[in-house]
Amino acid sequence: MTVKHLLVDYNKVNERGTFSPGDTLSGRVTVVTSGETKVQCFLIKAKGKAKVTWHEKEGQATGTHRDKKKYFYFEHIVIQDKNKGDGSEIIRSGKNVYPFTFVIPNTDMPSSYEGKWGKITYSVRAQLTQSIWLFHKTKTEFPFLTKSEFPFASRSDMIIIGLKEKQYATRISFHGSAKVAMNATSEKLGVKQGEAMAVSVEVLNDSARTVTPTFYLCEKQTFVAQSKRTVHTSETLFGTGDPIAAETSQSITKVLSIPTQLHPTFFNCRMMKLEYRLKVSLDVPRDSEIKLPLVILLGSPKPHQQKPKRSIWFQNLPG
């Protein structure tokens, strides 16, 4: 175990810390050894892939559904034993640094994402093989950002959708002879990460009880594998409006701030997609709610907090 330290690192290309199609990914692999080390093979790899996996009951058994897609794969051989396995190549003692450079293909690929049952990852890895039973691996993921301005629709769809258009919906509920009517309006369909959006609610409360509007952000993750489909949904409470007394009507405007950490809406991966809705509900005996479509857009660039790299230190085994 002369290999004590193995680390892969990359250079940032912009203030956001992300990479996109056509960018050059460059960096270095650092190997620290306590003595001369015989090596069969030393590889550096760059990979982009999407993968989904989930389990579900199918009668008395549990079925597993999975799928994966590779967007690109590059491999650079740093050292390869010319004698095919006798460990004749040598890494000298101490700190050794090996640079690498890969050009990411200039094709449409989805941004990095991790959902309930699937993820899209981009990484650079290093593998140093000393023998069939002794090898060392390390990797670090780099954040990838699609070049598509609208990764959820084609250009023609965008004209129809109209991101700046207001969204309207109406709901009328009857409780015995009483009626509760609600109109909800959001000022636009497309909202950037970290941006604020006004939502207006008009409530006609002809019932004998006070009602209160509540605002939620609904997230829907869809995963597809082997012609099967599964959905994971969640809701985040945005806040509540003022109570509306019995037999009165009132208009309420709530300003909602989109969290900066929300992943933008996307459809440009065949195995998964991410959608959002804005839900407004009233606390009446039978739930009365309205859902308005919402598209989360990429916000302004912010420095990326790089994940800690998988720096591996090796120790001699006792005995």
PDB file of C-alpha atoms in Angstrom:
ATOM      1  CA  MET A   1       0.000   0.000   0.000  1.00  0.00           C
ATOM      2  CA  THR A   2       2.496   2.622  -1.142  1.00  0.00           C
ATOM      3  CA  VAL A   3      -0.297   4.817  -2.583  1.00  0.00           C
ATOM      4  CA  LYS A   4      -1.235   7.173   0.257  1.00  0.00           C
ATOM      5  CA  HIS A   5      -3.314   9.854  -1.423  1.00  0.00           C
ATOM      6  CA  LEU A   6      -5.401  10.062  -4.619  1.00  0.00           C
ATOM      7  CA  LEU A   7      -7.267  13.247  -5.547  1.00  0.00           C
ATOM      8  CA  VAL A   8      -8.963  14.517  -8.708  1.00  0.00           C
ATOM      9  CA  ASP A   9      -9.594  18.247  -9.134  1.00  0.00           C
ATOM     10  CA  TYR A  10     -10.852  20.498 -11.958  1.00  0.00           C
ATOM     11  CA  ASN A  11     -10.601  24.165 -12.982  1.00  0.00           C
ATOM     12  CA  LYS A  12     -13.663  26.408 -12.993  1.00  0.00           C
ATOM     13  CA  VAL A  13     -14.565  28.140 -16.250  1.00  0.00           C
ATOM     14  CA  ASN A  14     -17.049  30.762 -14.980  1.00  0.00           C
ATOM     15  CA  GLU A  15     -18.306  32.496 -11.837  1.00  0.00           C
ATOM     16  CA  ARG A  16     -21.245  30.120 -11.518  1.00  0.00           C
ATOM     17  CA  GLY A  17     -18.829  27.192 -11.336  1.00  0.00           C
ATOM     18  CA  THR A  18     -20.798  25.223 -13.930  1.00  0.00           C
ATOM     19  CA  PHE A  19     -19.937  23.561 -17.230  1.00  0.00           C
ATOM     20  CA  SER A  20     -22.051  23.482 -20.397  1.00  0.00           C
ATOM     21  CA  PRO A  21     -21.891  21.749 -23.809  1.00  0.00           C
ATOM     22  CA  GLY A  22     -18.755  22.743 -25.710  1.00  0.00           C
ATOM     23  CA  ASP A  23     -16.776  23.754 -22.583  1.00  0.00           C
ATOM     24  CA  THR A  24     -13.311  22.429 -21.855  1.00  0.00           C
ATOM     25  CA  LEU A  25     -12.983  20.457 -18.633  1.00  0.00           C
ATOM     26  CA  SER A  26      -9.414  20.528 -17.397  1.00  0.00           C
ATOM     27  CA  GLY A  27      -7.743  19.737 -14.112  1.00  0.00           C
ATOM     28  CA  ARG A  28      -5.309  17.397 -12.456  1.00  0.00           C
ATOM     29  CA  VAL A  29      -5.024  14.122 -10.603  1.00  0.00           C
ATOM     30  CA  THR A  30      -2.642  14.077  -7.637  1.00  0.00           C
ATOM     31  CA  VAL A  31      -1.044  10.827  -6.485  1.00  0.00           C
ATOM     32  CA  VAL A  32       1.050  10.731  -3.313  1.00  0.00           C
ATOM     33  CA  THR A  33       3.134   7.609  -2.699  1.00  0.00           C
ATOM     34  CA  SER A  34       5.483   6.538   0.081  1.00  0.00           C
ATOM     35  CA  GLY A  35       7.835   4.816  -2.339  1.00  0.00           C
ATOM     36  CA  GLU A  36       8.233   3.718  -5.930  1.00  0.00           C
ATOM     37  CA  THR A  37       4.970   2.123  -7.013  1.00  0.00           C
ATOM     38  CA  LYS A  38       4.493  -0.443  -9.764  1.00  0.00           C
ATOM     39  CA  VAL A  39       1.391   0.267 -11.857  1.00  0.00           C
ATOM     40  CA  GLN A  40      -0.508  -1.829 -14.381  1.00  0.00           C
ATOM     41  CA  CYS A  41      -2.859   0.947 -15.499  1.00  0.00           C
ATOM     42  CA  PHE A  42      -3.716   4.515 -14.557  1.00  0.00           C
ATOM     43  CA  LEU A  43      -6.852   6.032 -16.174  1.00  0.00           C
ATOM     44  CA  ILE A  44      -8.687   9.366 -16.017  1.00  0.00           C
ATOM     45  CA  LYS A  45     -12.325   9.327 -17.170  1.00  0.00           C
ATOM     46  CA  ALA A  46     -15.039  11.937 -17.743  1.00  0.00           C
ATOM     47  CA  LYS A  47     -18.660  10.869 -17.884  1.00  0.00           C
ATOM     48  CA  GLY A  48     -22.185  12.284 -18.136  1.00  0.00           C
ATOM     49  CA  LYS A  49     -25.114  10.003 -17.397  1.00  0.00           C
ATOM     50  CA  ALA A  50     -28.724   9.781 -16.234  1.00  0.00           C
ATOM     51  CA  LYS A  51     -30.073   6.915 -14.152  1.00  0.00           C
ATOM     52  CA  VAL A  52     -33.455   6.025 -12.635  1.00  0.00           C
ATOM     53  CA  THR A  53     -34.300   3.152 -10.272  1.00  0.00           C
ATOM     54  CA  TRP A  54     -37.384   2.406  -8.201  1.00  0.00           C
ATOM     55  CA  HIS A  55     -39.164  -0.582  -6.667  1.00  0.00           C
ATOM     56  CA  GLU A  56     -42.889  -1.302  -6.584  1.00  0.00           C
ATOM     57  CA  LYS A  57     -45.231  -4.112  -5.630  1.00  0.00           C
ATOM     58  CA  GLU A  58     -46.335  -6.352  -8.518  1.00  0.00           C
ATOM     59  CA  GLY A  59     -48.754  -8.869  -7.051  1.00  0.00           C
ATOM     60  CA  GLN A  60     -46.913 -10.821  -4.348  1.00  0.00           C
ATOM     61  CA  ALA A  61     -43.498  -9.822  -5.661  1.00  0.00           C
ATOM     62  CA  THR A  62     -41.562  -6.575  -5.749  1.00  0.00           C
ATOM     63  CA  GLY A  63     -40.499  -5.398  -9.179  1.00  0.00           C
ATOM     64  CA  THR A  64     -37.490  -3.216  -9.904  1.00  0.00           C
ATOM     65  CA  HIS A  65     -37.596  -0.715 -12.732  1.00  0.00           C
ATOM     66  CA  ARG A  66     -34.425   0.932 -13.936  1.00  0.00           C
ATOM     67  CA  ASP A  67     -32.981   2.664 -16.932  1.00  0.00           C
ATOM     68  CA  LYS A  68     -29.861   4.663 -17.726  1.00  0.00           C
ATOM     69  CA  LYS A  69     -28.441   6.796 -20.470  1.00  0.00           C
ATOM     70  CA  LYS A  70     -24.859   7.819 -21.128  1.00  0.00           C
ATOM     71  CA  TYR A  71     -24.479  11.315 -22.586  1.00  0.00           C
ATOM     72  CA  PHE A  72     -20.734  11.116 -23.091  1.00  0.00           C
ATOM     73  CA  TYR A  73     -17.713   9.110 -21.976  1.00  0.00           C
ATOM     74  CA  PHE A  74     -14.030   9.946 -22.395  1.00  0.00           C
ATOM     75  CA  GLU A  75     -11.022   8.027 -21.211  1.00  0.00           C
ATOM     76  CA  HIS A  76      -7.401   9.136 -21.032  1.00  0.00           C
ATOM     77  CA  ILE A  77      -4.705   6.554 -20.309  1.00  0.00           C
ATOM     78  CA  VAL A  78      -1.989   8.141 -18.195  1.00  0.00           C
ATOM     79  CA  ILE A  79       0.041   4.966 -17.638  1.00  0.00           C
ATOM     80  CA  GLN A  80      -0.437   1.525 -19.124  1.00  0.00           C
ATOM     81  CA  ASP A  81       1.826  -1.442 -18.524  1.00  0.00           C
ATOM     82  CA  LYS A  82       3.388  -2.294 -21.875  1.00  0.00           C
ATOM     83  CA  ASN A  83       3.884  -5.887 -20.772  1.00  0.00           C
ATOM     84  CA  LYS A  84       0.150  -6.294 -20.092  1.00  0.00           C
ATOM     85  CA  GLY A  85       0.069  -6.917 -16.408  1.00  0.00           C
ATOM     86  CA  ASP A  86       3.416  -7.500 -14.770  1.00  0.00           C
ATOM     87  CA  GLY A  87       3.471  -4.060 -13.105  1.00  0.00           C
ATOM     88  CA  SER A  88       6.555  -2.809 -14.905  1.00  0.00           C
ATOM     89  CA  GLU A  89       5.466   0.853 -15.065  1.00  0.00           C
ATOM     90  CA  ILE A  90       6.631   2.954 -12.106  1.00  0.00           C
ATOM     91  CA  ILE A  91       5.263   6.011 -10.267  1.00  0.00           C
ATOM     92  CA  ARG A  92       8.050   7.684  -8.333  1.00  0.00           C
ATOM     93  CA  SER A  93       7.938   8.304  -4.606  1.00  0.00           C
ATOM     94  CA  GLY A  94       6.312  11.506  -3.321  1.00  0.00           C
ATOM     95  CA  LYS A  95       3.748  13.815  -4.914  1.00  0.00           C
ATOM     96  CA  ASN A  96       2.898  13.252  -8.582  1.00  0.00           C
ATOM     97  CA  VAL A  97       0.531  15.511 -10.538  1.00  0.00           C
ATOM     98  CA  TYR A  98      -1.063  14.469 -13.857  1.00  0.00           C
ATOM     99  CA  PRO A  99      -3.021  17.073 -15.873  1.00  0.00           C
ATOM    100  CA  PHE A 100      -6.041  16.209 -18.015  1.00  0.00           C
ATOM    101  CA  THR A 101      -8.223  17.995 -20.563  1.00  0.00           C
ATOM    102  CA  PHE A 102     -11.568  16.906 -22.052  1.00  0.00           C
ATOM    103  CA  VAL A 103     -13.897  18.833 -24.364  1.00  0.00           C
ATOM    104  CA  ILE A 104     -17.560  18.306 -23.441  1.00  0.00           C
ATOM    105  CA  PRO A 105     -19.668  17.489 -26.540  1.00  0.00           C
ATOM    106  CA  ASN A 106     -21.640  20.436 -27.892  1.00  0.00           C
ATOM    107  CA  THR A 107     -25.003  18.657 -27.852  1.00  0.00           C
ATOM    108  CA  ASP A 108     -28.233  19.142 -25.886  1.00  0.00           C
ATOM    109  CA  MET A 109     -27.923  17.475 -22.476  1.00  0.00           C
ATOM    110  CA  PRO A 110     -29.945  18.063 -19.283  1.00  0.00           C
ATOM    111  CA  SER A 111     -28.547  19.895 -16.278  1.00  0.00           C
ATOM    112  CA  SER A 112     -27.254  18.081 -13.194  1.00  0.00           C
ATOM    113  CA  TYR A 113     -30.171  16.938 -11.053  1.00  0.00           C
ATOM    114  CA  GLU A 114     -30.971  14.581  -8.181  1.00  0.00           C
ATOM    115  CA  GLY A 115     -34.558  13.523  -7.558  1.00  0.00           C
ATOM    116  CA  LYS A 116     -36.393  10.922  -5.509  1.00  0.00           C
ATOM    117  CA  TRP A 117     -35.688   7.949  -7.801  1.00  0.00           C
ATOM    118  CA  GLY A 118     -33.236   9.269 -10.336  1.00  0.00           C
ATOM    119  CA  LYS A 119     -30.322  11.592 -10.946  1.00  0.00           C
ATOM    120  CA  ILE A 120     -28.325  13.211 -13.724  1.00  0.00           C
ATOM    121  CA  THR A 121     -24.628  13.424 -12.916  1.00  0.00           C
ATOM    122  CA  TYR A 122     -21.428  14.582 -14.588  1.00  0.00           C
ATOM    123  CA  SER A 123     -18.106  13.506 -13.120  1.00  0.00           C
ATOM    124  CA  VAL A 124     -14.379  13.072 -13.618  1.00  0.00           C
ATOM    125  CA  ARG A 125     -12.746   9.960 -12.163  1.00  0.00           C
ATOM    126  CA  ALA A 126      -9.320   8.446 -11.719  1.00  0.00           C
ATOM    127  CA  GLN A 127      -8.444   4.772 -11.310  1.00  0.00           C
ATOM    128  CA  LEU A 128      -4.990   3.461 -10.504  1.00  0.00           C
ATOM    129  CA  THR A 129      -4.558  -0.316 -10.803  1.00  0.00           C
ATOM    130  CA  GLN A 130      -1.549  -2.039  -9.243  1.00  0.00           C
ATOM    131  CA  SER A 131      -2.801  -5.608  -9.592  1.00  0.00           C
ATOM    132  CA  ILE A 132      -6.008  -7.548 -10.061  1.00  0.00           C
ATOM    133  CA  TRP A 133      -6.669  -7.330  -6.307  1.00  0.00           C
ATOM    134  CA  LEU A 134      -5.185  -3.926  -5.568  1.00  0.00           C
ATOM    135  CA  PHE A 135      -6.580  -0.770  -7.136  1.00  0.00           C
ATOM    136  CA  HIS A 136      -7.547   2.753  -6.069  1.00  0.00           C
ATOM    137  CA  LYS A 137     -10.429   4.961  -7.260  1.00  0.00           C
ATOM    138  CA  THR A 138     -11.521   8.536  -6.718  1.00  0.00           C
ATOM    139  CA  LYS A 139     -14.012  10.881  -8.385  1.00  0.00           C
ATOM    140  CA  THR A 140     -15.548  14.309  -8.165  1.00  0.00           C
ATOM    141  CA  GLU A 141     -18.806  15.497  -9.718  1.00  0.00           C
ATOM    142  CA  PHE A 142     -18.918  18.806 -11.547  1.00  0.00           C
ATOM    143  CA  PRO A 143     -22.135  20.862 -11.937  1.00  0.00           C
ATOM    144  CA  PHE A 144     -23.478  20.821 -15.485  1.00  0.00           C
ATOM    145  CA  LEU A 145     -25.874  23.394 -16.925  1.00  0.00           C
ATOM    146  CA  THR A 146     -27.824  22.865 -20.136  1.00  0.00           C
ATOM    147  CA  LYS A 147     -27.417  25.416 -22.905  1.00  0.00           C
ATOM    148  CA  SER A 148     -31.147  25.284 -23.620  1.00  0.00           C
ATOM    149  CA  GLU A 149     -32.771  28.505 -22.454  1.00  0.00           C
ATOM    150  CA  PHE A 150     -36.100  26.685 -22.168  1.00  0.00           C
ATOM    151  CA  PRO A 151     -35.396  23.003 -21.342  1.00  0.00           C
ATOM    152  CA  PHE A 152     -39.099  22.341 -20.863  1.00  0.00           C
ATOM    153  CA  ALA A 153     -40.566  23.216 -24.288  1.00  0.00           C
ATOM    154  CA  SER A 154     -39.729  23.815 -27.923  1.00  0.00           C
ATOM    155  CA  ARG A 155     -39.589  27.305 -29.349  1.00  0.00           C
ATOM    156  CA  SER A 156     -43.034  26.933 -30.897  1.00  0.00           C
ATOM    157  CA  ASP A 157     -44.463  25.830 -27.556  1.00  0.00           C
ATOM    158  CA  MET A 158     -42.956  28.876 -25.919  1.00  0.00           C
ATOM    159  CA  ILE A 159     -44.940  31.190 -28.191  1.00  0.00           C
ATOM    160  CA  ILE A 160     -48.148  29.446 -27.112  1.00  0.00           C
ATOM    161  CA  ILE A 161     -47.300  29.304 -23.424  1.00  0.00           C
ATOM    162  CA  GLY A 162     -46.253  32.932 -23.050  1.00  0.00           C
ATOM    163  CA  LEU A 163     -44.073  33.061 -19.947  1.00  0.00           C
ATOM    164  CA  LYS A 164     -45.079  36.639 -19.133  1.00  0.00           C
ATOM    165  CA  GLU A 165     -48.804  36.030 -19.414  1.00  0.00           C
ATOM    166  CA  LYS A 166     -51.065  36.073 -16.360  1.00  0.00           C
ATOM    167  CA  GLN A 167     -52.617  32.807 -15.213  1.00  0.00           C
ATOM    168  CA  TYR A 168     -56.275  32.624 -14.091  1.00  0.00           C
ATOM    169  CA  ALA A 169     -58.406  29.948 -12.458  1.00  0.00           C
ATOM    170  CA  THR A 170     -61.826  29.830 -10.731  1.00  0.00           C
ATOM    171  CA  ARG A 171     -63.310  27.405  -8.223  1.00  0.00           C
ATOM    172  CA  ILE A 172     -66.855  27.355  -6.778  1.00  0.00           C
ATOM    173  CA  SER A 173     -67.796  25.042  -3.903  1.00  0.00           C
ATOM    174  CA  PHE A 174     -71.255  24.450  -2.451  1.00  0.00           C
ATOM    175  CA  HIS A 175     -71.741  23.429   1.164  1.00  0.00           C
ATOM    176  CA  GLY A 176     -75.447  22.838   1.653  1.00  0.00           C
ATOM    177  CA  SER A 177     -77.131  26.046   0.530  1.00  0.00           C
ATOM    178  CA  ALA A 178     -73.943  28.075   1.097  1.00  0.00           C
ATOM    179  CA  LYS A 179     -71.503  28.938  -1.641  1.00  0.00           C
ATOM    180  CA  VAL A 180     -67.789  29.695  -1.533  1.00  0.00           C
ATOM    181  CA  ALA A 181     -66.260  31.039  -4.735  1.00  0.00           C
ATOM    182  CA  MET A 182     -62.577  31.728  -5.350  1.00  0.00           C
ATOM    183  CA  ASN A 183     -60.698  33.366  -8.216  1.00  0.00           C
ATOM    184  CA  ALA A 184     -56.881  33.100  -8.262  1.00  0.00           C
ATOM    185  CA  THR A 185     -54.500  35.021 -10.501  1.00  0.00           C
ATOM    186  CA  SER A 186     -50.720  34.826 -10.742  1.00  0.00           C
ATOM    187  CA  GLU A 187     -48.989  37.691 -12.489  1.00  0.00           C
ATOM    188  CA  LYS A 188     -46.982  35.437 -14.815  1.00  0.00           C
ATOM    189  CA  LEU A 189     -46.231  31.840 -15.667  1.00  0.00           C
ATOM    190  CA  GLY A 190     -42.421  31.925 -15.701  1.00  0.00           C
ATOM    191  CA  VAL A 191     -40.550  32.917 -12.535  1.00  0.00           C
ATOM    192  CA  LYS A 192     -36.790  32.869 -11.974  1.00  0.00           C
ATOM    193  CA  GLN A 193     -35.099  31.283  -8.979  1.00  0.00           C
ATOM    194  CA  GLY A 194     -35.067  33.812  -6.130  1.00  0.00           C
ATOM    195  CA  GLU A 195     -37.642  36.061  -7.841  1.00  0.00           C
ATOM    196  CA  ALA A 196     -40.841  37.311  -6.179  1.00  0.00           C
ATOM    197  CA  MET A 197     -44.281  36.882  -7.717  1.00  0.00           C
ATOM    198  CA  ALA A 198     -47.643  38.389  -6.734  1.00  0.00           C
ATOM    199  CA  VAL A 199     -50.681  36.103  -6.451  1.00  0.00           C
ATOM    200  CA  SER A 200     -54.144  37.626  -6.080  1.00  0.00           C
ATOM    201  CA  VAL A 201     -57.134  35.793  -4.635  1.00  0.00           C
ATOM    202  CA  GLU A 202     -60.753  36.952  -4.646  1.00  0.00           C
ATOM    203  CA  VAL A 203     -63.014  35.036  -2.267  1.00  0.00           C
ATOM    204  CA  LEU A 204     -66.780  35.228  -2.008  1.00  0.00           C
ATOM    205  CA  ASN A 205     -67.669  33.555   1.288  1.00  0.00           C
ATOM    206  CA  ASP A 206     -71.430  32.973   1.579  1.00  0.00           C
ATOM    207  CA  SER A 207     -70.936  30.242   4.179  1.00  0.00           C
ATOM    208  CA  ALA A 208     -71.477  30.530   7.940  1.00  0.00           C
ATOM    209  CA  ARG A 209     -67.803  30.097   8.817  1.00  0.00           C
ATOM    210  CA  THR A 210     -64.541  31.978   8.390  1.00  0.00           C
ATOM    211  CA  VAL A 211     -62.247  30.734   5.626  1.00  0.00           C
ATOM    212  CA  THR A 212     -58.510  31.325   5.171  1.00  0.00           C
ATOM    213  CA  PRO A 213     -56.553  31.001   1.892  1.00  0.00           C
ATOM    214  CA  THR A 214     -53.305  29.027   2.052  1.00  0.00           C
ATOM    215  CA  PHE A 215     -50.556  29.073  -0.589  1.00  0.00           C
ATOM    216  CA  TYR A 216     -48.406  26.082  -1.527  1.00  0.00           C
ATOM    217  CA  LEU A 217     -45.660  25.312  -4.028  1.00  0.00           C
ATOM    218  CA  CYS A 218     -46.286  21.850  -5.505  1.00  0.00           C
ATOM    219  CA  GLU A 219     -43.408  19.881  -7.048  1.00  0.00           C
ATOM    220  CA  LYS A 220     -43.919  16.896  -9.350  1.00  0.00           C
ATOM    221  CA  GLN A 221     -41.063  14.558 -10.306  1.00  0.00           C
ATOM    222  CA  THR A 222     -41.820  12.007 -13.031  1.00  0.00           C
ATOM    223  CA  PHE A 223     -39.595   8.986 -13.722  1.00  0.00           C
ATOM    224  CA  VAL A 224     -39.846   6.574 -16.673  1.00  0.00           C
ATOM    225  CA  ALA A 225     -38.154   3.179 -17.159  1.00  0.00           C
ATOM    226  CA  GLN A 226     -39.036   0.086 -19.207  1.00  0.00           C
ATOM    227  CA  SER A 227     -42.364   1.610 -20.312  1.00  0.00           C
ATOM    228  CA  LYS A 228     -43.268   2.098 -16.643  1.00  0.00           C
ATOM    229  CA  ARG A 229     -43.871   5.424 -14.964  1.00  0.00           C
ATOM    230  CA  THR A 230     -43.844   6.626 -11.385  1.00  0.00           C
ATOM    231  CA  VAL A 231     -44.422  10.041  -9.829  1.00  0.00           C
ATOM    232  CA  HIS A 232     -43.183  11.681  -6.659  1.00  0.00           C
ATOM    233  CA  THR A 233     -44.990  14.806  -5.434  1.00  0.00           C
ATOM    234  CA  SER A 234     -44.352  17.182  -2.572  1.00  0.00           C
ATOM    235  CA  GLU A 235     -45.747  20.471  -1.279  1.00  0.00           C
ATOM    236  CA  THR A 236     -44.039  23.407   0.387  1.00  0.00           C
ATOM    237  CA  LEU A 237     -46.060  25.898   2.414  1.00  0.00           C
ATOM    238  CA  PHE A 238     -45.619  29.409   1.050  1.00  0.00           C
ATOM    239  CA  GLY A 239     -47.817  31.106   3.640  1.00  0.00           C
ATOM    240  CA  THR A 240     -51.403  32.024   4.493  1.00  0.00           C
ATOM    241  CA  GLY A 241     -53.598  35.007   3.735  1.00  0.00           C
ATOM    242  CA  ASP A 242     -55.919  36.965   6.019  1.00  0.00           C
ATOM    243  CA  PRO A 243     -59.061  35.189   7.311  1.00  0.00           C
ATOM    244  CA  ILE A 244     -62.264  36.033   5.424  1.00  0.00           C
ATOM    245  CA  ALA A 245     -65.278  36.312   7.694  1.00  0.00           C
ATOM    246  CA  ALA A 246     -68.575  34.524   7.080  1.00  0.00           C
ATOM    247  CA  GLU A 247     -70.943  36.072   4.522  1.00  0.00           C
ATOM    248  CA  THR A 248     -68.335  38.521   3.214  1.00  0.00           C
ATOM    249  CA  SER A 249     -66.083  38.873   0.178  1.00  0.00           C
ATOM    250  CA  GLN A 250     -62.485  40.008   0.088  1.00  0.00           C
ATOM    251  CA  SER A 251     -59.487  40.319  -2.230  1.00  0.00           C
ATOM    252  CA  ILE A 252     -56.025  39.303  -1.038  1.00  0.00           C
ATOM    253  CA  THR A 253     -52.641  39.713  -2.710  1.00  0.00           C
ATOM    254  CA  LYS A 254     -49.737  37.603  -1.514  1.00  0.00           C
ATOM    255  CA  VAL A 255     -46.154  38.120  -2.672  1.00  0.00           C
ATOM    256  CA  LEU A 256     -44.374  34.793  -2.906  1.00  0.00           C
ATOM    257  CA  SER A 257     -40.580  34.441  -3.207  1.00  0.00           C
ATOM    258  CA  ILE A 258     -39.286  31.491  -5.205  1.00  0.00           C
ATOM    259  CA  PRO A 259     -36.485  29.748  -3.245  1.00  0.00           C
ATOM    260  CA  THR A 260     -33.115  30.075  -4.960  1.00  0.00           C
ATOM    261  CA  GLN A 261     -32.316  26.401  -4.364  1.00  0.00           C
ATOM    262  CA  LEU A 262     -35.280  25.139  -6.422  1.00  0.00           C
ATOM    263  CA  HIS A 263     -34.155  23.273  -9.517  1.00  0.00           C
ATOM    264  CA  PRO A 264     -35.511  24.817 -12.747  1.00  0.00           C
ATOM    265  CA  THR A 265     -38.339  23.084 -14.608  1.00  0.00           C
ATOM    266  CA  PHE A 266     -37.053  20.633 -17.229  1.00  0.00           C
ATOM    267  CA  PHE A 267     -38.394  18.131 -19.760  1.00  0.00           C
ATOM    268  CA  ASN A 268     -35.231  17.501 -21.826  1.00  0.00           C
ATOM    269  CA  CYS A 269     -34.402  14.087 -20.310  1.00  0.00           C
ATOM    270  CA  ARG A 270     -36.321  11.064 -21.600  1.00  0.00           C
ATOM    271  CA  MET A 271     -36.229   9.310 -18.200  1.00  0.00           C
ATOM    272  CA  MET A 272     -37.290  12.103 -15.881  1.00  0.00           C
ATOM    273  CA  LYS A 273     -38.909  15.519 -15.784  1.00  0.00           C
ATOM    274  CA  LEU A 274     -39.640  18.178 -13.192  1.00  0.00           C
ATOM    275  CA  GLU A 275     -42.781  20.347 -13.019  1.00  0.00           C
ATOM    276  CA  TYR A 276     -44.294  22.840 -10.587  1.00  0.00           C
ATOM    277  CA  ARG A 277     -47.741  24.184  -9.691  1.00  0.00           C
ATOM    278  CA  LEU A 278     -48.917  26.957  -7.418  1.00  0.00           C
ATOM    279  CA  LYS A 279     -51.790  25.790  -5.197  1.00  0.00           C
ATOM    280  CA  VAL A 280     -54.246  28.053  -3.385  1.00  0.00           C
ATOM    281  CA  SER A 281     -56.654  26.308  -1.001  1.00  0.00           C
ATOM    282  CA  LEU A 282     -59.433  27.285   1.403  1.00  0.00           C
ATOM    283  CA  ASP A 283     -59.996  25.504   4.714  1.00  0.00           C
ATOM    284  CA  VAL A 284     -63.629  24.597   4.107  1.00  0.00           C
ATOM    285  CA  PRO A 285     -65.236  21.254   5.117  1.00  0.00           C
ATOM    286  CA  ARG A 286     -64.580  19.876   1.650  1.00  0.00           C
ATOM    287  CA  ASP A 287     -61.237  21.155   0.423  1.00  0.00           C
ATOM    288  CA  SER A 288     -61.532  23.841  -2.182  1.00  0.00           C
ATOM    289  CA  GLU A 289     -58.343  24.429  -4.133  1.00  0.00           C
ATOM    290  CA  ILE A 290     -56.969  25.929  -7.323  1.00  0.00           C
ATOM    291  CA  LYS A 291     -53.732  24.926  -9.050  1.00  0.00           C
ATOM    292  CA  LEU A 292     -51.994  27.369 -11.377  1.00  0.00           C
ATOM    293  CA  PRO A 293     -49.179  26.306 -13.735  1.00  0.00           C
ATOM    294  CA  LEU A 294     -45.729  27.581 -12.802  1.00  0.00           C
ATOM    295  CA  VAL A 295     -42.418  27.343 -14.661  1.00  0.00           C
ATOM    296  CA  ILE A 296     -39.242  27.864 -12.631  1.00  0.00           C
ATOM    297  CA  LEU A 297     -36.515  29.491 -14.747  1.00  0.00           C
ATOM    298  CA  LEU A 298     -32.794  29.642 -14.111  1.00  0.00           C
ATOM    299  CA  GLY A 299     -31.919  32.658 -11.950  1.00  0.00           C
ATOM    300  CA  SER A 300     -28.937  34.996 -12.015  1.00  0.00           C
ATOM    301  CA  PRO A 301     -25.468  33.418 -11.774  1.00  0.00           C
ATOM    302  CA  LYS A 302     -24.203  32.757  -8.281  1.00  0.00           C
ATOM    303  CA  PRO A 303     -20.882  31.252  -7.232  1.00  0.00           C
ATOM    304  CA  HIS A 304     -21.112  27.478  -7.029  1.00  0.00           C
ATOM    305  CA  GLN A 305     -20.241  25.878  -3.700  1.00  0.00           C
ATOM    306  CA  GLN A 306     -18.154  22.973  -4.897  1.00  0.00           C
ATOM    307  CA  LYS A 307     -18.773  19.678  -3.139  1.00  0.00           C
ATOM    308  CA  PRO A 308     -15.848  18.276  -1.148  1.00  0.00           C
ATOM    309  CA  LYS A 309     -13.781  16.072  -3.423  1.00  0.00           C
ATOM    310  CA  ARG A 310     -13.424  12.420  -2.662  1.00  0.00           C
ATOM    311  CA  SER A 311      -9.828  12.658  -1.560  1.00  0.00           C
ATOM    312  CA  ILE A 312      -8.723   9.195  -0.532  1.00  0.00           C
ATOM    313  CA  TRP A 313      -5.949   8.434   1.933  1.00  0.00           C
ATOM    314  CA  PHE A 314      -4.762   4.862   2.204  1.00  0.00           C
ATOM    315  CA  GLN A 315      -3.320   3.191   5.284  1.00  0.00           C
ATOM    316  CA  ASN A 316      -1.233   0.065   5.603  1.00  0.00           C
ATOM    317  CA  LEU A 317      -3.181  -2.891   6.939  1.00  0.00           C
ATOM    318  CA  PRO A 318      -1.879  -4.410  10.201  1.00  0.00           C
ATOM    319  CA  GLY A 319       0.124  -7.593  10.035  1.00  0.00           C
TER     320      GLY A 319
END
